[in-house]
Amino acid sequence: MDTHTIDAKAFQKLFLAGANRINEQKEYINELNVFPVPDGDTGTNMSLTILSAAREVEKLTDPTIASLCKAISGGSLRGARGNSGVILSQLFRGFTKSVSKADSLGREEISAGFTRAVETAYKAVMKPKEGTILTVAKGMAEKAAELADSDLELIPYCEEIVSYGYEVLAKTPDMLPVLKEAGVVDSGGQGLMEVLQGVLDALTGKVTEVVIPEAPAVSAPVTPAKSGDYVPPADIKFGYCTEFIIMLNKPLSQEEERELKEYFLGMGDSLVLVADEDICKVHVHTNHPGQAFEKALTYGPLSNMKVDNMRLEHEEKLIKDAEKVAARQREEEALAREEEKEPPKKVGFIAVSIGEGLSEIFRDLGVDYLIEGGQTMNPSTEDMLEAIDHVNAENVFILPNNKNIILAAEQAVKLTAEKRIIVLPTKTIPQGIAAMVGYMPEVSVEENIDGMTECYQNIASGQVTYAVRDTTINGKTIRNGDIMGIDDEGIRAVGSDVSETTLALLDEMVDGDSELVSLYYGESVTKEQADKLTAQVEEKYPDVEVETNFGGQPIYYYMVSVE
């Protein structure tokens, strides 16, 4: 490698090494979550985001800086998950925009790339907060600019930048008191440093072999809200799981993409087909994989071909899950074909939900499509785009129902031109339910934006879960396994009993103006336990109406709202 510049082939290797490093360290990053809840997912979100780009980068056999930049920017943009993943994708987007026309990367290009990366990421966040990944990135950009005119060779130059990044990361607890109290550095900043440490290890020769793991076929499923319950068949109708990538001779038109989907659905099920300008990724279960390959070859050469005999290799549970996905996708296709024949309606709704009961509530309130995800698996921007594509409406409201999903939803807005997308930044499931209750079909979209916003902002939300590690936060000492009551302000109650902790949380939330308490009990709570708690709440607050619903959510024993 040149001691002063990085060529395209080296750039490809360095990026893949960064992706591999954060994937290996994702659980460590997850554990840096300030709140000791069992859904810390910063490392997972950042890893999935960069791996989405890495798989695009890995396919390039004769890369140029320009083609690598396109793959990195596009792949991370579509695969971005959670706030940390979206910010990481914006850092990549800014860097690649800056360097895409270069023949190689030296100090000047790297410095300009860092500067553009930080500018782009800061613009993507409505209220940037210092002591986060943004601060760490900004510190390294400043160091890169400071040393750009030096006579340092490439490796020492990059070592100085990364070293300074660690210094800034170590100071994040001094910038955010909540980090200091929890005894951790910022998890997003740590994730960024893991990426750059991987890059540096490859640059110095410490890492020579990089293996990017395969992506799961389905991550956060998009399901039609009218789909109801699915009962998978006992036998596998189509036995070969067939996957491949078409290197398209030319971009697929909408009609060609529709015809290709219909062809594969005619010979199998469990179809996942995603196309952009250059490639088309296909996953299908069929009894004739050779016919699938022959059809695909009419659109371009194939790569990454893979065929598994599910009858021999899959356990019964995995088979049932695949058939469940297939049933959903068949209904999606049927609904999509019906929608093509109908004019778009005025307003449609997409909501992020998790748990059978909560999803049923959203369906009853008129939500067209549900994205399964939320606490345990943040949906990606691509999941949002798929949902938007399925809702046949001129105006589409998105309810993220999780503060860590709002940025991904807003990013999807920027990538959608043919429909008006309105993101109501709901941060909890109860807020999303309140927003849907406030929808009035007889008034205008603008009036509904105001009315639904007022409805969800007028409620207080809470959750009851368990701690996964010892910590001290908000002045409370918490032990691994403790039950925690968390509201919009933070951890408000800690105990050893679920019902007692829920009542203690409500003590902090209910006041003289409260009129309604809503309880949504999770998958680990029985109806009898929920009914008993409801009676206790009614006895304690006789002037407040209490509603109890089955939520079915994992991780959280109860979700509550007070209005």
Coordinates of C-alpha atoms in Angstrom, one line a residue:
M1 CA 0.0 0.0 0.0
D2 CA 1.2 3.5 -0.8
T3 CA 2.4 5.3 2.4
H4 CA 0.4 8.5 1.5
T5 CA -2.8 7.3 -0.2
I6 CA -5.5 4.6 -0.2
D7 CA -6.7 3.2 -3.5
A8 CA -10.1 1.7 -4.2
K9 CA -9.1 -1.9 -3.5
A10 CA -7.6 -0.9 -0.1
F11 CA -10.7 1.3 0.6
Q12 CA -12.9 -1.7 0.1
K13 CA -10.9 -3.8 2.5
L14 CA -10.7 -1.2 5.1
F15 CA -14.5 -0.6 5.1
L16 CA -15.2 -4.3 5.4
A17 CA -12.8 -4.6 8.3
G18 CA -14.6 -1.7 10.1
A19 CA -18.0 -3.5 9.5
N20 CA -16.6 -6.8 10.8
R21 CA -15.1 -5.2 13.9
I22 CA -18.3 -3.5 15.1
N23 CA -20.3 -6.7 14.4
E24 CA -17.9 -8.6 16.6
Q25 CA -18.2 -6.0 19.4
K26 CA -22.0 -5.3 19.1
E27 CA -22.9 -7.0 22.4
Y28 CA -20.3 -5.1 24.3
I29 CA -21.7 -1.8 22.9
N30 CA -25.3 -3.0 23.7
E31 CA -24.2 -3.3 27.4
L32 CA -23.2 0.4 27.5
N33 CA -26.9 1.3 27.4
V34 CA -27.5 3.9 30.2
F35 CA -30.7 2.3 31.4
P36 CA -30.1 -1.3 32.5
V37 CA -33.1 -2.6 30.5
P38 CA -33.0 -5.8 28.5
D39 CA -33.4 -4.0 25.1
G40 CA -30.1 -2.2 24.8
D41 CA -29.6 -2.3 21.1
T42 CA -27.1 0.4 20.0
G43 CA -24.5 -2.1 18.9
T44 CA -27.0 -4.2 17.1
N45 CA -28.5 -1.2 15.2
M46 CA -25.1 0.1 14.2
S47 CA -23.9 -3.3 13.2
L48 CA -26.9 -4.1 11.0
T49 CA -26.7 -0.6 9.4
I50 CA -23.0 -1.0 8.4
L51 CA -23.4 -4.7 7.4
S52 CA -26.2 -3.6 5.0
A53 CA -23.6 -1.4 3.2
A54 CA -20.8 -4.0 3.6
R55 CA -22.7 -6.6 1.7
E56 CA -23.1 -4.2 -1.2
V57 CA -19.4 -3.3 -1.0
E58 CA -18.3 -7.0 -0.9
K59 CA -20.0 -7.7 -4.2
L60 CA -17.8 -5.2 -6.1
T61 CA -15.1 -7.2 -8.0
D62 CA -13.4 -4.3 -9.6
P63 CA -14.2 -1.4 -7.4
T64 CA -13.6 2.3 -8.0
I65 CA -13.8 5.0 -5.3
A66 CA -17.0 6.2 -6.9
S67 CA -18.7 2.7 -7.0
L68 CA -17.6 2.0 -3.4
C69 CA -19.1 5.4 -2.3
K70 CA -22.4 4.5 -4.0
A71 CA -22.5 1.1 -2.3
I72 CA -21.6 2.5 1.1
S73 CA -24.0 5.4 1.0
G74 CA -27.0 3.5 -0.5
G75 CA -26.5 0.3 1.5
S76 CA -26.3 2.1 4.9
L77 CA -29.1 4.5 4.0
R78 CA -31.6 1.7 3.3
G79 CA -30.3 -0.5 6.2
A80 CA -30.2 2.2 8.9
R81 CA -31.8 1.2 12.2
G82 CA -32.3 3.2 15.3
N83 CA -31.0 6.7 16.0
S84 CA -27.4 5.5 16.2
G85 CA -27.7 3.6 12.9
V86 CA -29.3 6.6 11.1
I87 CA -26.5 8.9 12.4
L88 CA -23.9 6.4 11.3
S89 CA -25.5 6.2 7.8
Q90 CA -25.4 10.0 7.6
L91 CA -21.7 10.1 8.6
F92 CA -21.1 7.6 5.7
R93 CA -23.3 9.6 3.4
G94 CA -21.3 12.8 4.1
F95 CA -17.9 11.2 3.8
T96 CA -18.7 9.4 0.5
K97 CA -20.2 12.5 -1.0
S98 CA -17.0 14.3 -0.3
V99 CA -14.6 11.7 -1.7
S100 CA -16.6 10.0 -4.4
K101 CA -14.8 11.8 -7.3
A102 CA -11.3 11.2 -6.0
D103 CA -9.0 8.6 -7.5
S104 CA -7.5 7.7 -4.1
L105 CA -7.7 8.9 -0.5
G106 CA -4.9 10.9 1.1
R107 CA -4.8 13.3 4.1
E108 CA -6.6 16.0 2.2
E109 CA -9.5 13.7 1.0
I110 CA -9.8 12.1 4.4
S111 CA -9.9 15.5 6.2
A112 CA -12.5 16.8 3.8
G113 CA -14.5 13.6 4.1
F114 CA -14.6 13.8 7.9
T115 CA -15.7 17.4 7.8
R116 CA -18.5 16.7 5.4
A117 CA -19.5 13.6 7.4
V118 CA -20.0 15.6 10.6
E119 CA -21.9 18.4 8.8
T120 CA -24.3 15.9 7.3
A121 CA -24.9 14.0 10.5
Y122 CA -25.5 17.2 12.6
K123 CA -28.1 18.3 10.0
A124 CA -29.9 15.0 10.3
V125 CA -30.6 15.4 14.0
M126 CA -33.2 18.0 15.0
K127 CA -31.6 18.7 18.4
P128 CA -27.9 17.6 18.4
K129 CA -26.7 16.7 21.8
E130 CA -23.0 16.8 22.9
G131 CA -21.5 13.9 24.6
T132 CA -22.7 11.5 21.9
I133 CA -21.5 9.9 18.7
L134 CA -21.7 13.3 17.1
T135 CA -19.2 14.8 19.5
V136 CA -16.8 11.9 18.9
A137 CA -17.1 12.3 15.2
K138 CA -16.6 16.1 15.4
G139 CA -13.5 15.7 17.5
M140 CA -11.9 13.4 14.9
A141 CA -12.9 15.7 12.1
E142 CA -11.1 18.6 13.9
K143 CA -8.0 16.5 14.4
A144 CA -8.0 15.3 10.8
A145 CA -8.2 19.0 9.6
E146 CA -5.5 20.0 12.0
L147 CA -3.0 17.4 10.7
A148 CA -4.0 17.5 7.0
D149 CA -1.2 19.9 6.1
S150 CA 1.4 18.0 8.1
D151 CA 4.1 15.7 6.6
L152 CA 2.7 12.6 8.4
E153 CA 2.5 9.5 6.3
L154 CA -0.9 7.8 6.0
I155 CA -0.7 5.3 8.9
P156 CA 0.6 7.8 11.5
Y157 CA -2.0 10.3 10.3
C158 CA -4.9 7.8 10.8
E159 CA -3.5 6.6 14.1
E160 CA -3.5 10.2 15.4
I161 CA -7.2 10.7 14.4
V162 CA -8.3 7.4 16.0
S163 CA -6.3 8.0 19.1
Y164 CA -7.9 11.5 19.5
G165 CA -11.3 9.9 19.0
Y166 CA -10.8 7.7 22.0
E167 CA -9.8 10.7 24.0
V168 CA -13.1 12.5 23.1
L169 CA -15.0 9.3 23.8
A170 CA -13.5 9.1 27.3
K171 CA -14.8 12.6 28.0
T172 CA -18.4 11.9 27.1
P173 CA -19.4 11.1 30.7
D174 CA -18.3 14.7 31.6
M175 CA -20.6 16.1 29.0
L176 CA -23.7 14.0 29.8
P177 CA -24.2 13.5 33.6
V178 CA -26.5 10.5 33.0
L179 CA -23.4 8.7 31.4
K180 CA -21.3 9.6 34.4
E181 CA -23.9 8.3 36.9
A182 CA -24.2 5.0 35.0
G183 CA -20.4 4.7 34.7
V184 CA -20.4 4.3 31.0
V185 CA -19.2 6.2 27.9
D186 CA -21.6 7.0 25.1
S187 CA -22.5 3.7 23.3
G188 CA -22.9 5.3 19.9
G189 CA -19.5 6.9 20.2
Q190 CA -18.0 3.6 21.2
G191 CA -19.6 2.0 18.1
L192 CA -18.1 4.6 15.9
M193 CA -14.7 4.0 17.4
E194 CA -15.1 0.2 16.9
V195 CA -15.6 0.8 13.2
L196 CA -12.6 3.1 12.9
Q197 CA -10.5 0.7 15.0
G198 CA -11.3 -2.0 12.5
V199 CA -10.3 0.3 9.7
L200 CA -7.0 1.1 11.4
D201 CA -6.3 -2.6 12.2
A202 CA -6.7 -3.4 8.5
L203 CA -4.6 -0.4 7.4
T204 CA -1.7 -1.4 9.7
G205 CA -1.9 -5.1 8.7
K206 CA -3.1 -6.3 12.1
V207 CA -6.2 -7.7 10.3
T208 CA -5.8 -9.4 7.0
E209 CA -8.9 -11.6 6.6
V210 CA -12.4 -10.3 6.8
V211 CA -15.6 -12.4 6.7
I212 CA -18.9 -10.6 6.5
P213 CA -21.7 -12.7 8.0
E214 CA -24.8 -13.5 5.9
A215 CA -27.9 -11.4 6.4
P216 CA -31.1 -12.9 7.8
A217 CA -33.8 -13.3 5.1
V218 CA -36.3 -11.3 7.1
S219 CA -35.6 -8.8 9.9
A220 CA -38.5 -6.6 10.9
P221 CA -41.5 -8.0 9.0
V222 CA -44.1 -5.7 7.4
T223 CA -47.5 -7.2 7.8
P224 CA -50.9 -6.2 6.6
A225 CA -53.0 -4.9 9.5
K226 CA -56.0 -6.9 8.4
S227 CA -54.0 -10.2 8.3
G228 CA -55.3 -11.7 11.6
D229 CA -53.8 -14.9 12.9
Y230 CA -51.7 -17.3 10.8
V231 CA -51.9 -21.0 11.1
P232 CA -48.9 -22.6 9.3
P233 CA -49.4 -25.9 7.5
A234 CA -47.9 -29.0 8.9
D235 CA -46.0 -30.0 5.7
I236 CA -43.6 -28.0 3.6
K237 CA -45.2 -27.4 0.2
F238 CA -42.0 -26.0 -1.4
G239 CA -38.8 -27.7 -0.3
Y240 CA -35.9 -25.7 -1.6
C241 CA -34.9 -22.3 -0.1
T242 CA -33.4 -20.6 -3.2
E243 CA -31.5 -17.3 -3.0
F244 CA -29.5 -15.4 -5.6
I245 CA -28.6 -11.9 -6.8
I246 CA -29.3 -10.7 -10.4
M247 CA -26.6 -8.3 -11.7
L248 CA -29.2 -6.4 -13.8
N249 CA -28.4 -5.6 -17.4
K250 CA -30.6 -2.5 -17.0
P251 CA -32.8 -1.2 -14.1
L252 CA -36.2 -3.0 -13.7
S253 CA -39.3 -1.0 -14.5
Q254 CA -42.2 -1.2 -12.1
E255 CA -44.0 -3.5 -14.6
E256 CA -41.0 -5.8 -15.0
E257 CA -40.6 -6.0 -11.2
R258 CA -44.3 -6.8 -10.8
E259 CA -44.1 -9.5 -13.5
L260 CA -41.0 -11.1 -12.0
K261 CA -42.7 -11.3 -8.6
E262 CA -45.7 -12.9 -10.1
Y263 CA -43.6 -15.5 -11.9
F264 CA -41.7 -16.5 -8.7
L265 CA -45.0 -16.6 -6.7
G266 CA -46.4 -18.8 -9.4
M267 CA -43.7 -21.4 -8.7
G268 CA -43.3 -21.0 -5.0
D269 CA -43.8 -18.9 -1.9
S270 CA -41.9 -17.0 0.8
L271 CA -40.8 -14.5 -1.8
V272 CA -38.6 -11.6 -0.9
L273 CA -37.6 -9.5 -3.9
V274 CA -35.7 -6.2 -3.5
A275 CA -34.3 -4.3 -6.5
D276 CA -32.4 -1.1 -7.1
E277 CA -30.7 0.3 -10.2
D278 CA -27.9 -2.3 -10.4
I279 CA -29.0 -5.5 -8.6
C280 CA -32.1 -7.5 -7.7
K281 CA -32.0 -9.7 -4.6
V282 CA -34.3 -12.7 -4.6
H283 CA -35.3 -15.2 -1.9
V284 CA -38.0 -17.8 -2.8
H285 CA -39.1 -21.3 -1.6
T286 CA -39.7 -23.5 -4.6
N287 CA -39.6 -27.1 -5.8
H288 CA -37.7 -26.0 -9.0
P289 CA -34.7 -23.8 -8.2
G290 CA -33.3 -24.4 -11.7
Q291 CA -36.3 -22.7 -13.3
A292 CA -35.9 -19.8 -11.0
F293 CA -32.3 -19.4 -12.1
E294 CA -33.3 -19.7 -15.8
K295 CA -35.9 -17.0 -15.4
A296 CA -33.5 -14.7 -13.5
L297 CA -30.8 -15.1 -16.2
T298 CA -33.0 -13.3 -18.7
Y299 CA -32.4 -10.1 -16.7
G300 CA -28.7 -10.4 -16.1
P301 CA -25.9 -12.7 -14.8
L302 CA -26.3 -14.3 -11.3
S303 CA -24.2 -14.3 -8.2
N304 CA -24.4 -15.5 -4.6
M305 CA -26.6 -18.4 -5.7
K306 CA -27.6 -20.7 -2.8
V307 CA -30.1 -23.6 -2.5
D308 CA -31.0 -25.4 0.8
N309 CA -33.2 -28.4 1.1
M310 CA -35.4 -27.4 3.9
R311 CA -36.9 -30.8 4.4
L312 CA -33.5 -32.1 5.4
E313 CA -31.9 -29.2 7.1
H314 CA -34.5 -27.2 9.0
E315 CA -36.0 -28.0 12.3
E316 CA -39.8 -28.0 12.6
K317 CA -39.9 -24.6 14.3
L318 CA -38.0 -22.9 11.6
I319 CA -40.1 -24.5 9.0
K320 CA -43.3 -23.2 10.7
D321 CA -41.8 -19.7 10.9
A322 CA -41.0 -19.8 7.2
E323 CA -44.5 -20.9 6.3
K324 CA -45.9 -18.2 8.5
V325 CA -43.9 -15.6 6.6
A326 CA -45.0 -17.1 3.4
A327 CA -48.7 -16.9 4.4
R328 CA -48.2 -13.2 5.3
Q329 CA -46.4 -12.4 2.0
R330 CA -49.1 -14.2 0.0
E331 CA -51.7 -12.0 1.6
E332 CA -49.6 -8.9 1.1
E333 CA -49.3 -9.7 -2.6
A334 CA -53.0 -10.3 -2.9
L335 CA -53.8 -7.0 -1.1
A336 CA -51.2 -5.2 -3.3
R337 CA -52.9 -6.6 -6.4
E338 CA -56.3 -5.4 -5.1
E339 CA -54.9 -2.0 -4.3
E340 CA -53.5 -1.6 -7.8
K341 CA -57.1 -1.7 -9.1
E342 CA -58.4 0.8 -6.6
P343 CA -57.8 4.6 -6.5
P344 CA -55.7 5.7 -3.5
K345 CA -57.6 6.7 -0.4
K346 CA -57.0 10.0 1.2
V347 CA -55.2 8.9 4.4
G348 CA -53.4 5.7 5.4
F349 CA -51.5 4.6 8.6
I350 CA -48.4 2.7 9.4
A351 CA -47.5 1.9 13.0
V352 CA -44.6 0.1 14.7
S353 CA -45.9 -2.5 17.1
I354 CA -44.8 -5.6 19.0
G355 CA -47.1 -8.0 20.7
E356 CA -50.3 -9.7 19.4
G357 CA -52.6 -7.7 21.6
L358 CA -51.1 -4.3 20.8
S359 CA -51.2 -5.1 17.1
E360 CA -54.8 -6.0 17.3
I361 CA -55.6 -2.7 19.0
F362 CA -53.9 -0.8 16.2
R363 CA -55.8 -2.8 13.6
D364 CA -59.1 -2.0 15.3
L365 CA -58.2 1.7 15.3
G366 CA -57.7 1.7 11.5
V367 CA -53.9 1.2 11.0
D368 CA -53.3 -0.2 7.5
Y369 CA -49.9 -1.8 8.0
L370 CA -47.9 -2.8 11.1
I371 CA -44.1 -3.0 11.2
E372 CA -43.1 -5.6 13.8
G373 CA -40.2 -4.3 15.9
G374 CA -39.9 -1.6 18.4
Q375 CA -38.0 -2.5 21.6
T376 CA -36.1 -5.6 20.6
M377 CA -35.5 -5.0 16.9
N378 CA -35.7 -1.5 15.5
P379 CA -37.0 -1.5 12.0
S380 CA -34.8 -0.1 9.2
T381 CA -35.4 2.7 6.8
E382 CA -35.9 0.0 4.1
D383 CA -38.6 -1.6 6.3
M384 CA -40.3 1.8 6.4
L385 CA -40.1 2.2 2.6
E386 CA -41.6 -1.2 2.1
A387 CA -44.5 -0.4 4.3
I388 CA -45.0 3.0 2.5
D389 CA -45.1 1.2 -0.8
H390 CA -47.9 -1.1 0.4
V391 CA -50.2 1.6 1.7
N392 CA -52.4 2.8 -1.1
A393 CA -53.0 6.3 0.1
E394 CA -52.1 9.9 -0.9
N395 CA -51.2 10.8 2.7
V396 CA -49.5 8.3 5.0
F397 CA -49.1 8.8 8.7
I398 CA -46.2 6.9 10.4
L399 CA -46.3 6.2 14.1
P400 CA -42.8 5.1 15.2
N401 CA -43.9 4.5 18.8
N402 CA -40.3 4.4 19.9
K403 CA -37.8 7.3 20.2
N404 CA -35.1 5.2 18.7
I405 CA -37.2 4.7 15.5
I406 CA -38.1 8.3 14.7
L407 CA -35.0 9.1 12.7
A408 CA -35.4 6.0 10.5
A409 CA -39.0 7.0 9.7
E410 CA -37.9 10.6 8.9
Q411 CA -35.2 9.3 6.7
A412 CA -37.8 7.3 4.7
V413 CA -39.7 10.5 4.2
K414 CA -36.8 12.0 2.3
L415 CA -36.7 8.9 0.0
T416 CA -40.4 9.0 -0.9
A417 CA -41.7 11.3 -3.6
E418 CA -45.0 9.9 -4.8
K419 CA -46.9 10.2 -1.5
R420 CA -47.0 12.7 1.4
I421 CA -45.5 11.0 4.5
I422 CA -46.3 12.5 7.9
V423 CA -44.2 11.2 10.8
L424 CA -45.9 11.8 14.2
P425 CA -42.9 11.4 16.5
T426 CA -44.6 9.1 19.0
K427 CA -42.1 7.7 21.5
T428 CA -44.2 4.9 23.0
I429 CA -46.9 2.4 22.1
P430 CA -49.5 4.2 24.3
Q431 CA -48.7 7.5 22.6
G432 CA -49.3 5.8 19.2
I433 CA -52.6 4.4 20.4
A434 CA -53.7 7.9 21.7
A435 CA -52.8 9.4 18.3
M436 CA -54.9 6.9 16.5
V437 CA -57.8 7.5 18.9
G438 CA -57.5 11.2 18.0
Y439 CA -57.9 10.7 14.3
M440 CA -61.0 12.3 12.8
P441 CA -61.8 11.1 9.3
E442 CA -64.1 14.0 8.6
V443 CA -61.5 16.8 9.0
S444 CA -58.5 17.7 6.9
V445 CA -55.0 16.2 7.0
E446 CA -53.6 19.4 8.6
E447 CA -56.3 19.4 11.3
N448 CA -55.6 15.8 12.0
I449 CA -51.9 16.4 12.4
D450 CA -52.7 19.0 15.0
G451 CA -55.4 17.0 16.7
M452 CA -53.5 13.7 16.8
T453 CA -50.4 15.4 18.1
E454 CA -52.4 17.0 20.9
C455 CA -53.8 13.7 21.8
Y456 CA -50.5 11.8 22.2
Q457 CA -48.8 14.7 23.9
N458 CA -51.6 14.8 26.5
I459 CA -50.7 11.4 28.0
A460 CA -48.0 10.2 30.2
S461 CA -46.4 6.8 29.3
G462 CA -44.7 4.2 31.5
Q463 CA -43.2 0.7 31.3
V464 CA -42.4 -2.0 33.8
T465 CA -39.4 -4.3 33.1
Y466 CA -36.4 -5.9 34.8
A467 CA -32.8 -4.8 35.2
V468 CA -30.0 -6.7 33.4
R469 CA -27.1 -5.3 35.4
D470 CA -26.1 -3.4 38.6
T471 CA -26.0 0.4 38.3
T472 CA -26.9 3.7 39.9
I473 CA -29.1 6.1 38.0
N474 CA -31.4 9.0 38.9
G475 CA -30.1 8.5 42.5
K476 CA -31.5 5.0 42.6
T477 CA -29.3 1.9 43.3
I478 CA -30.4 -0.9 41.0
R479 CA -29.4 -4.6 41.1
N480 CA -29.5 -7.1 38.4
G481 CA -33.0 -8.7 38.4
D482 CA -34.7 -5.8 40.1
I483 CA -38.1 -4.7 38.7
M484 CA -38.1 -1.1 37.4
G485 CA -40.9 1.3 36.6
I486 CA -39.9 3.8 33.9
D487 CA -41.9 6.8 32.7
D488 CA -41.2 9.7 30.3
E489 CA -38.9 11.2 32.9
G490 CA -36.8 8.1 33.6
I491 CA -36.7 5.4 36.3
R492 CA -39.3 6.3 38.9
A493 CA -39.7 3.0 40.9
V494 CA -37.5 0.1 41.7
G495 CA -38.7 -3.1 43.6
S496 CA -38.7 -6.8 43.6
D497 CA -42.4 -7.4 42.8
V498 CA -44.0 -6.6 39.4
S499 CA -47.4 -5.5 40.7
E500 CA -46.0 -3.4 43.6
T501 CA -43.5 -1.7 41.3
T502 CA -46.3 -0.9 38.8
L503 CA -48.4 0.6 41.6
A504 CA -45.3 2.7 42.7
L505 CA -44.8 3.9 39.1
L506 CA -48.5 4.9 38.9
D507 CA -48.1 6.8 42.2
E508 CA -45.5 9.0 40.3
M509 CA -47.8 9.4 37.3
V510 CA -51.3 9.9 38.6
D511 CA -52.3 13.3 39.9
G512 CA -55.5 15.2 40.7
D513 CA -56.2 15.9 37.0
S514 CA -55.9 12.3 35.9
E515 CA -59.0 10.8 34.4
L516 CA -57.9 7.5 32.8
V517 CA -55.3 4.8 33.4
S518 CA -54.7 2.3 30.7
L519 CA -52.8 -1.0 31.4
Y520 CA -51.4 -3.2 28.6
Y521 CA -50.1 -6.5 30.1
G522 CA -47.3 -8.4 28.4
E523 CA -46.7 -12.0 27.3
S524 CA -45.3 -13.1 30.7
V525 CA -48.3 -11.8 32.7
T526 CA -51.5 -13.8 33.1
K527 CA -55.0 -12.4 32.8
E528 CA -55.6 -13.2 36.4
Q529 CA -52.5 -11.3 37.5
A530 CA -53.6 -8.3 35.3
D531 CA -57.1 -8.4 36.7
K532 CA -55.8 -8.4 40.3
L533 CA -53.6 -5.4 39.6
T534 CA -56.5 -3.6 37.9
A535 CA -58.6 -4.1 41.1
Q536 CA -55.8 -2.7 43.2
V537 CA -55.5 0.4 40.9
E538 CA -59.3 1.0 41.0
E539 CA -59.3 0.8 44.7
K540 CA -56.3 3.2 45.0
Y541 CA -57.7 5.7 42.5
P542 CA -61.5 5.5 42.8
D543 CA -62.0 8.7 40.8
V544 CA -60.0 7.5 37.9
E545 CA -61.3 5.1 35.1
V546 CA -59.1 2.1 34.5
E547 CA -58.9 0.1 31.3
T548 CA -56.9 -3.1 31.0
N549 CA -55.9 -4.8 27.7
F550 CA -53.8 -7.7 26.6
G551 CA -50.7 -6.3 24.9
G552 CA -48.6 -9.5 24.5
Q553 CA -45.4 -7.5 24.4
P554 CA -42.1 -9.2 25.3
I555 CA -39.6 -7.7 27.9
Y556 CA -42.2 -5.3 29.4
Y557 CA -44.5 -6.8 32.0
Y558 CA -46.8 -3.7 31.7
M559 CA -47.1 -0.7 29.5
V560 CA -49.2 2.0 31.1
S561 CA -50.6 5.4 30.2
V562 CA -52.2 8.1 32.2
E563 CA -54.4 10.9 30.8

